[in-house]
Backbone as numpy.savetxt, mean C-alpha at the origin, in Angstrom:
# Nx Ny Nz CAx CAy CAz Cx Cy Cz
11.52 -10.44 -7.30 10.76 -9.81 -6.24 11.59 -8.73 -5.53
12.87 -8.97 -5.35 13.70 -7.97 -4.67 13.80 -6.68 -5.48
13.85 -6.81 -6.82 13.92 -5.61 -7.66 12.63 -4.82 -7.55
11.50 -5.50 -7.57 10.20 -4.82 -7.43 10.10 -4.15 -6.06
10.59 -4.84 -5.04 10.56 -4.27 -3.69 11.42 -3.01 -3.61
12.62 -3.07 -4.19 13.52 -1.91 -4.19 12.89 -0.73 -4.95
12.25 -1.03 -6.08 11.59 0.01 -6.85 10.48 0.67 -6.05
9.70 -0.17 -5.36 8.62 0.39 -4.53 9.16 1.24 -3.40
10.20 0.75 -2.75 10.81 1.53 -1.66 11.26 2.89 -2.17
11.87 2.92 -3.34 12.32 4.17 -3.94 11.14 5.10 -4.24
10.09 4.54 -4.85 8.93 5.36 -5.18 8.24 5.89 -3.92
8.13 5.06 -2.89 7.49 5.52 -1.66 8.37 6.53 -0.92
9.67 6.41 -1.08 10.55 7.41 -0.48 10.32 8.78 -1.12
10.01 8.78 -2.41 9.68 10.03 -3.11 8.35 10.60 -2.62
7.43 9.72 -2.23 6.12 10.16 -1.71 6.31 10.86 -0.37
7.27 10.37 0.42 7.53 10.89 1.76 8.28 12.22 1.68
7.53 13.29 1.44 8.14 14.59 1.26 8.85 15.10 2.51
8.39 14.69 3.69 9.02 15.14 4.94 10.21 14.29 5.30
10.45 13.20 4.55 11.58 12.30 4.78 11.64 11.72 6.20
10.46 11.32 6.72 10.36 10.76 8.06 10.32 9.24 8.06
10.17 8.64 6.87 10.00 7.19 6.80 8.54 6.79 6.96
7.67 7.79 7.05 6.23 7.58 7.23 5.52 8.30 6.09
4.53 7.63 5.48 3.72 8.31 4.48 2.29 8.41 4.99
1.64 9.49 4.62 0.25 9.68 5.00 -0.64 9.27 3.84
-1.90 9.02 4.14 -2.84 8.69 3.09 -2.96 9.85 2.11
-2.81 11.09 2.60 -2.89 12.27 1.72 -1.71 12.30 0.75
-0.49 12.02 1.26 0.69 11.99 0.39 0.55 10.90 -0.67
0.06 9.73 -0.23 -0.12 8.59 -1.11 -1.13 8.93 -2.21
-2.27 9.49 -1.83 -3.29 9.83 -2.82 -2.78 10.88 -3.80
-2.06 11.88 -3.31 -1.53 12.92 -4.18 -0.53 12.34 -5.19
0.31 11.42 -4.73 1.30 10.82 -5.62 0.63 9.95 -6.67
-0.44 9.25 -6.28 -1.16 8.42 -7.26 -1.79 9.27 -8.35
-2.19 10.48 -7.99 -2.84 11.37 -8.96 -1.85 12.23 -9.74
-0.55 12.12 -9.42 0.44 12.95 -10.09 0.53 12.62 -11.56
1.02 13.54 -12.32 1.04 13.39 -13.79 1.98 12.30 -14.26
3.10 12.10 -13.57 4.04 11.10 -14.10 3.55 9.67 -13.86
2.75 9.44 -12.82 2.08 8.15 -12.62 2.98 6.97 -12.37
4.24 7.18 -11.99 5.15 6.04 -11.80 4.66 5.08 -10.72
4.24 5.64 -9.59 3.80 4.79 -8.49 2.58 3.98 -8.87
1.60 4.62 -9.46 0.39 3.91 -9.86 0.72 2.82 -10.90
1.60 3.14 -11.84 1.98 2.16 -12.86 2.69 0.96 -12.25
3.61 1.20 -11.30 4.34 0.12 -10.66 3.39 -0.77 -9.86
2.48 -0.18 -9.12 1.52 -0.95 -8.34 0.60 -1.75 -9.26
0.16 -1.15 -10.37 -0.69 -1.86 -11.33 0.05 -3.05 -11.95
1.35 -2.87 -12.25 2.14 -3.97 -12.80 2.23 -5.13 -11.82
2.16 -4.80 -10.53 2.22 -5.83 -9.50 0.85 -6.46 -9.23
-0.16 -6.02 -9.98 -1.51 -6.54 -9.75 -2.23 -5.81 -8.64
-1.81 -4.58 -8.36 -2.43 -3.78 -7.31 -2.92 -2.45 -7.86
-3.92 -2.49 -8.74 -4.44 -1.21 -9.24 -5.17 -0.51 -8.10
-4.81 0.75 -7.85 -5.38 1.47 -6.71 -6.36 2.52 -7.23
-7.63 2.28 -6.98 -8.67 3.24 -7.38 -9.10 4.11 -6.21
-8.94 3.60 -5.00 -9.36 4.31 -3.78 -8.22 4.26 -2.77
-7.38 5.29 -2.74 -6.19 5.27 -1.85 -6.54 5.09 -0.37
-7.61 5.72 0.09 -7.99 5.60 1.50 -8.38 4.17 1.84
-9.13 3.53 0.96 -9.51 2.15 1.17 -8.31 1.22 1.12
-7.39 1.47 0.20 -6.17 0.66 0.12 -5.36 0.80 1.40
-5.26 2.01 1.92 -4.55 2.23 3.18 -5.20 1.42 4.30
-6.53 1.38 4.32 -7.25 0.63 5.35 -6.95 -0.87 5.21
-6.93 -1.37 3.99 -6.62 -2.79 3.76 -5.21 -3.09 4.24
-4.27 -2.20 3.92 -2.88 -2.39 4.36 -2.81 -2.44 5.88
-3.53 -1.55 6.55 -3.48 -1.53 8.02 -4.07 -2.80 8.61
-5.09 -3.36 7.99 -5.67 -4.62 8.45 -4.63 -5.74 8.34
-3.91 -5.77 7.21 -2.90 -6.81 7.00 -1.67 -6.61 7.88
-1.43 -5.39 8.29 -0.26 -5.09 9.13 -0.46 -5.60 10.53
-1.69 -5.58 11.03 -1.95 -6.00 12.39 -1.16 -5.13 13.36
-0.63 -5.75 14.40 0.12 -4.99 15.40 1.63 -5.00 15.12
2.04 -5.58 14.00 3.47 -5.77 13.76 4.19 -4.54 13.22
3.48 -3.49 12.87 4.16 -2.34 12.27 3.43 -1.05 12.57
4.01 0.02 12.13 3.42 1.34 12.32 2.53 1.69 11.15
1.40 1.01 11.04 0.46 1.28 9.97 -0.92 1.49 10.58
-1.61 2.50 10.09 -3.02 2.66 10.41 -3.69 3.25 9.17
-4.95 3.58 9.27 -5.63 4.05 8.05 -5.26 5.46 7.64
-4.40 6.15 8.41 -4.03 7.51 8.09 -2.56 7.67 7.71
-1.68 6.81 8.26 -0.25 6.89 7.91 0.39 5.52 8.08
1.52 5.34 7.41 2.17 4.05 7.44 3.68 4.19 7.33
4.37 3.29 8.01 5.81 3.16 7.88 6.06 2.64 6.46
6.97 3.29 5.74 7.19 2.93 4.33 7.62 1.47 4.17
8.56 1.01 4.98 9.04 -0.36 4.82 7.92 -1.36 5.09
7.11 -1.12 6.12 5.99 -2.02 6.42 4.97 -1.98 5.28
4.70 -0.79 4.77 3.73 -0.63 3.69 4.18 -1.41 2.47
5.47 -1.29 2.13 6.00 -2.00 0.96 5.93 -3.52 1.18
6.28 -3.98 2.38 6.21 -5.42 2.69 4.79 -5.95 2.45
3.79 -5.19 2.91 2.41 -5.64 2.75 2.00 -5.59 1.27
2.43 -4.58 0.54 2.16 -4.53 -0.90 2.75 -5.76 -1.59
3.94 -6.14 -1.17 4.58 -7.33 -1.77 3.77 -8.60 -1.47
3.17 -8.68 -0.29 2.34 -9.83 0.07 1.02 -9.82 -0.70
0.49 -8.63 -0.96 -0.81 -8.52 -1.61 -0.72 -8.60 -3.13
0.46 -8.45 -3.70 0.60 -8.37 -5.15 0.11 -9.62 -5.85
-0.18 -9.46 -7.13 -0.62 -10.57 -7.95 -2.12 -10.57 -8.07
-2.60 -11.53 -8.81 -4.02 -11.63 -9.04 -4.70 -12.16 -7.78
-5.72 -11.46 -7.38 -6.49 -11.91 -6.20 -7.38 -13.07 -6.58
-7.38 -14.07 -5.74 -8.29 -15.20 -5.93 -9.53 -14.97 -5.08
-10.54 -15.73 -5.33 -11.75 -15.62 -4.52 -11.42 -15.83 -3.06
-10.53 -16.78 -2.76 -10.13 -17.03 -1.37 -9.48 -15.79 -0.76
-8.58 -15.14 -1.51 -7.95 -13.92 -1.03 -9.00 -12.85 -0.68
-9.97 -12.70 -1.58 -11.00 -11.69 -1.37 -11.84 -11.99 -0.14
-12.11 -13.27 0.08 -12.88 -13.65 1.26 -12.10 -13.39 2.53
-10.80 -13.64 2.52 -9.95 -13.35 3.69 -9.94 -11.87 3.99
-9.82 -11.05 2.97 -9.83 -9.60 3.18 -11.20 -9.17 3.69
-12.26 -9.70 3.11 -13.60 -9.32 3.56 -13.80 -9.70 5.02
-13.33 -10.89 5.41 -13.44 -11.31 6.80 -12.64 -10.43 7.74
-11.46 -10.02 7.31 -10.64 -9.11 8.12 -11.34 -7.77 8.29
-11.92 -7.25 7.22 -12.59 -5.95 7.29 -13.81 -6.00 8.19
-14.55 -7.10 8.16 -15.71 -7.25 9.03 -15.27 -7.27 10.49
-14.18 -7.97 10.78 -13.73 -8.05 12.17 -13.18 -6.72 12.69
-12.67 -5.86 11.79 -12.18 -4.54 12.19 -13.35 -3.58 12.41
-14.34 -3.66 11.51 -15.47 -2.72 11.55 -16.40 -3.07 12.63
């Protein structure tokens, strides 16, 4: 898990073109659509295939709560990676219900 976390931190650091430690949903979406596809491949290997970057950002912000600098438009890289590590793997029906309940309470 530490190796995967380090790889994600490195990939997200590459996404952060302004080197502020914060990534925007636009930077994230652009990197996912890039030709080399490293970020998308790494996330998919972790069981996190991202088809809708804006929706994924929203899910991350729900899971972040008040503990980090994450919202649906930008996120602290370290917090974003931590949440990706928590979300990785195959989603169970229970996981999906928890996310659905969180999204209803936010909306």
